[in-house]
PDB file of C-alpha atoms in Angstrom:
ATOM      1  CA  THR A1363      -0.007   0.112  -0.031  1.00  0.00           C
ATOM      2  CA  LYS A1364       1.149   3.505  -0.802  1.00  0.00           C
ATOM      3  CA  GLY A1365      -1.477   6.015   0.860  1.00  0.00           C
ATOM      4  CA  ASN A1366      -4.797   5.162  -0.649  1.00  0.00           C
ATOM      5  CA  VAL A1367      -3.563   2.884  -3.176  1.00  0.00           C
ATOM      6  CA  LEU A1368      -2.981  -0.984  -3.004  1.00  0.00           C
ATOM      7  CA  TYR A1369      -0.825  -2.903  -5.443  1.00  0.00           C
ATOM      8  CA  ALA A1370      -1.580  -6.521  -5.976  1.00  0.00           C
ATOM      9  CA  ILE A1371       1.156  -8.570  -7.642  1.00  0.00           C
ATOM     10  CA  LEU A1372      -0.214 -11.579  -9.537  1.00  0.00           C
ATOM     11  CA  PRO A1373       2.471 -14.190  -9.791  1.00  0.00           C
ATOM     12  CA  ARG A1374       0.298 -16.139 -12.283  1.00  0.00           C
ATOM     13  CA  TRP A1375      -2.737 -15.068 -14.328  1.00  0.00           C
ATOM     14  CA  PRO A1376      -5.982 -15.918 -12.710  1.00  0.00           C
ATOM     15  CA  GLY A1377      -8.196 -15.932 -15.674  1.00  0.00           C
ATOM     16  CA  LYS A1378     -11.401 -13.895 -16.053  1.00  0.00           C
ATOM     17  CA  GLN A1379     -11.710 -12.525 -12.513  1.00  0.00           C
ATOM     18  CA  ILE A1380     -10.005 -12.223  -9.263  1.00  0.00           C
ATOM     19  CA  THR A1381     -11.238 -11.564  -5.778  1.00  0.00           C
ATOM     20  CA  ILE A1382      -9.454  -9.528  -3.376  1.00  0.00           C
ATOM     21  CA  GLN A1383     -10.785  -9.877   0.349  1.00  0.00           C
ATOM     22  CA  ASN A1384     -11.127  -7.139   2.758  1.00  0.00           C
ATOM     23  CA  THR A1385     -10.534  -4.304   0.171  1.00  0.00           C
ATOM     24  CA  LEU A1386     -13.119  -1.985  -1.327  1.00  0.00           C
ATOM     25  CA  ALA A1387     -12.112  -0.119  -4.481  1.00  0.00           C
ATOM     26  CA  LYS A1388     -12.850   3.165  -6.250  1.00  0.00           C
ATOM     27  CA  GLN A1389     -10.630   2.525  -9.358  1.00  0.00           C
ATOM     28  CA  VAL A1390      -8.721  -0.354 -10.674  1.00  0.00           C
ATOM     29  CA  SER A1391      -6.171  -0.624 -13.279  1.00  0.00           C
ATOM     30  CA  LEU A1392      -3.661  -3.232 -14.620  1.00  0.00           C
ATOM     31  CA  LEU A1393      -0.367  -1.579 -14.998  1.00  0.00           C
ATOM     32  CA  GLY A1394       0.798  -1.073 -18.341  1.00  0.00           C
ATOM     33  CA  ALA A1395      -2.647  -1.319 -19.788  1.00  0.00           C
ATOM     34  CA  PRO A1396      -4.563   1.971 -21.243  1.00  0.00           C
ATOM     35  CA  ALA A1397      -7.855   1.480 -19.736  1.00  0.00           C
ATOM     36  CA  ASN A1398      -9.255   1.036 -16.072  1.00  0.00           C
ATOM     37  CA  LEU A1399     -10.737  -2.414 -15.275  1.00  0.00           C
ATOM     38  CA  LYS A1400     -14.301  -3.278 -14.401  1.00  0.00           C
ATOM     39  CA  PHE A1401     -14.770  -4.285 -10.815  1.00  0.00           C
ATOM     40  CA  LYS A1402     -17.653  -4.753  -8.144  1.00  0.00           C
ATOM     41  CA  ASN A1403     -17.463  -4.026  -4.395  1.00  0.00           C
ATOM     42  CA  GLU A1404     -19.358  -6.473  -2.453  1.00  0.00           C
ATOM     43  CA  LYS A1405     -19.424  -7.605   1.194  1.00  0.00           C
ATOM     44  CA  GLY A1406     -16.176  -6.050   1.904  1.00  0.00           C
ATOM     45  CA  ASN A1407     -14.256  -7.570  -1.053  1.00  0.00           C
ATOM     46  CA  VAL A1408     -13.470  -6.275  -4.478  1.00  0.00           C
ATOM     47  CA  THR A1409     -14.144  -8.705  -7.534  1.00  0.00           C
ATOM     48  CA  ILE A1410     -12.054  -7.596 -10.779  1.00  0.00           C
ATOM     49  CA  THR A1411     -12.957  -8.341 -14.054  1.00  0.00           C
ATOM     50  CA  LEU A1412      -9.693  -9.075 -16.148  1.00  0.00           C
ATOM     51  CA  PRO A1413      -8.946  -8.634 -19.604  1.00  0.00           C
ATOM     52  CA  ASP A1414      -8.126 -11.231 -22.167  1.00  0.00           C
ATOM     53  CA  LEU A1415      -4.577 -11.165 -22.688  1.00  0.00           C
ATOM     54  CA  PRO A1416      -2.514 -12.198 -25.915  1.00  0.00           C
ATOM     55  CA  GLU A1417      -0.370 -15.063 -25.692  1.00  0.00           C
ATOM     56  CA  GLU A1418       2.787 -13.107 -25.555  1.00  0.00           C
ATOM     57  CA  LEU A1419       1.693 -11.256 -22.429  1.00  0.00           C
ATOM     58  CA  LEU A1420       0.793 -14.397 -20.683  1.00  0.00           C
ATOM     59  CA  ALA A1421       4.316 -15.310 -20.691  1.00  0.00           C
ATOM     60  CA  GLN A1422       5.320 -12.568 -18.440  1.00  0.00           C
ATOM     61  CA  PRO A1423       6.421 -13.627 -15.063  1.00  0.00           C
ATOM     62  CA  SER A1424       3.810 -11.413 -13.120  1.00  0.00           C
ATOM     63  CA  TRP A1425       1.108  -8.566 -13.470  1.00  0.00           C
ATOM     64  CA  SER A1426       0.269  -5.817 -11.097  1.00  0.00           C
ATOM     65  CA  LEU A1427      -3.105  -4.311 -10.382  1.00  0.00           C
ATOM     66  CA  LYS A1428      -3.539  -0.684  -8.946  1.00  0.00           C
ATOM     67  CA  ILE A1429      -6.407  -0.670  -6.712  1.00  0.00           C
ATOM     68  CA  THR A1430      -7.390   2.962  -5.592  1.00  0.00           C
ATOM     69  CA  GLN A1431      -9.360   2.841  -2.342  1.00  0.00           C
TER      70      GLN A1431
END
């Protein structure tokens, strides 16, 4: 965390969605991607809809989400 921003590092690509517990979001982005991601706050958790990635990006060692709270 840095201020009101939480960075989630994904060591593997989780597929279509990921839920981060005990976190609420105002904005979510995938670092390096041009657009914000869709998400839903529910019961103290945030569920993030992830984009489809091309094969060459799936080979990356990790990905980072920026979650503004």
